[in-house]
Amino acid sequence: MNRRTLGAVLVTAMTATVLMAVPATASQGVSTPGLSGRYPVGTREVHAVDPGRADPWVPQRRRELMLTVSYPAARAGGPRAPWLPSGVAAAFTQLAASPEFLGLPAGTVDWTSVRRRAVLDAAPARGRWPVVLFSPGFAGPREFYADKVDDLASRGYVVVSMSHTFESAAVQFPDGRVEYGRADVGNGADKKKAIDTRVADTRFVLDRLADLSFADTSRIGMAGHSYGGYTTGETMVVDRRVKAGVNIDGALGHGVGQYLPGRVVTEGLDRPFLLFGGDDVDPVTGRELEHSHVDRDLDPSWADFWATQRGWKRDLHLDRSTHFSFTDLQFIVPQVRAHLPAGAQERVIGTVNPTRSVAAQRDYLAGFFDLHLKGWDRHLFAGSSPCHPDTRLIP
């Protein structure tokens, strides 16, 4: 699955046919992996409205966001949170059925029945915990990254994931209203508006963190996938409250048909930043490409950022992966493989071992923030010997 078509696939498939009837024949169960950390996890949904900002996509309305806050819980047990709310589940059913994407027959899975590992509205554990913000890919719902969010919370973090309304393909609000994406991934002006809006969204959320009594706002990190990785870098340029950042397989620019690097590339950062890349295939030649700072063919922004970055930096690679390997599809697709067209799994999530991939992503993400927010060095980033068999540190 080519990273350059990610936003287009999501927007087209999730918004064009969401009103189609779905046969009530779901029988395939899907489960989420158990948590790897020592803490049980609680979660809550937050509807946040910025009274001082008009929505850039719908100017007659105030900017509103949906957030998921996950955190170490005081005790285990209780009703587990749904992976997708009903409106987003209906949209995802159509996305998954798209021949461009999975080709999973509609009705194969009742996505509203899939449960995260986090418990709804559980009491938080005592203490104040470092915070990590999470931003999804262009048009991507925040729900697609539940495993990363919940597992990081199980390792002692408050994790706040954001949906960027009217760019995210579908955002459901507490009154049941679903707002669909309006941003065009192929339009340069929309791409620029999207990154500016995302940075403003993130800074608004940073202002709201004081409302969480269990959040240690002196220790804040941020991570994001695809355009969310770009959002992380651009936010760090203008807001020093974010102490460390991770870009998961995202170009650091907003150009459409031209190279327009962001400020994080042209100016660099003086704080820690991790690049975590996957593989891709050239849509014209079929040549395999590596997303790294040493291969400019796929994305020159990583190489240019590497030259300007003044703070701690590492380039970590997940072999035999794809862009979607860094989403919850990494563990979902293998569970529904029997219902997919031949080759769909490999096209969407690559040939990396799914279980090892999830473990590596969890470990390196937590290890990065352990090092830079907690001062705990687990020696995951030292030397050239990988701690997981599918990963490489690229010098």
PDB file of C-alpha atoms in Angstrom, residues 199-200 203 206 231-242 263 267 269 271:
ATOM      1  CA  VAL A 199      -0.574  22.300  14.844  1.00  0.00           C
ATOM      2  CA  ALA A 200      -3.247  24.656  16.195  1.00  0.00           C
ATOM      3  CA  ARG A 203      -1.446  23.471  20.914  1.00  0.00           C
ATOM      4  CA  LEU A 206      -1.615  21.150  25.220  1.00  0.00           C
ATOM      5  CA  THR A 231       2.398  17.305  12.806  1.00  0.00           C
ATOM      6  CA  THR A 232       4.683  16.240  15.653  1.00  0.00           C
ATOM      7  CA  GLY A 233       7.711  17.908  14.107  1.00  0.00           C
ATOM      8  CA  GLU A 234       5.940  21.131  13.176  1.00  0.00           C
ATOM      9  CA  THR A 235       4.402  21.396  16.644  1.00  0.00           C
ATOM     10  CA  MET A 236       7.818  20.996  18.271  1.00  0.00           C
ATOM     11  CA  VAL A 237       9.197  23.853  16.160  1.00  0.00           C
ATOM     12  CA  VAL A 238       6.709  26.320  17.646  1.00  0.00           C
ATOM     13  CA  ASP A 239       5.936  24.852  21.080  1.00  0.00           C
ATOM     14  CA  ARG A 240       8.670  23.929  23.517  1.00  0.00           C
ATOM     15  CA  ARG A 241       6.237  22.172  25.847  1.00  0.00           C
ATOM     16  CA  VAL A 242       6.785  19.057  23.713  1.00  0.00           C
ATOM     17  CA  ARG A 263      10.020  24.090   9.219  1.00  0.00           C
ATOM     18  CA  GLU A 267      15.274  24.568  10.948  1.00  0.00           C
ATOM     19  CA  LEU A 269      15.161  20.751  16.475  1.00  0.00           C
ATOM     20  CA  ARG A 271      15.204  18.153  21.314  1.00  0.00           C
TER      21      ARG A 271
END
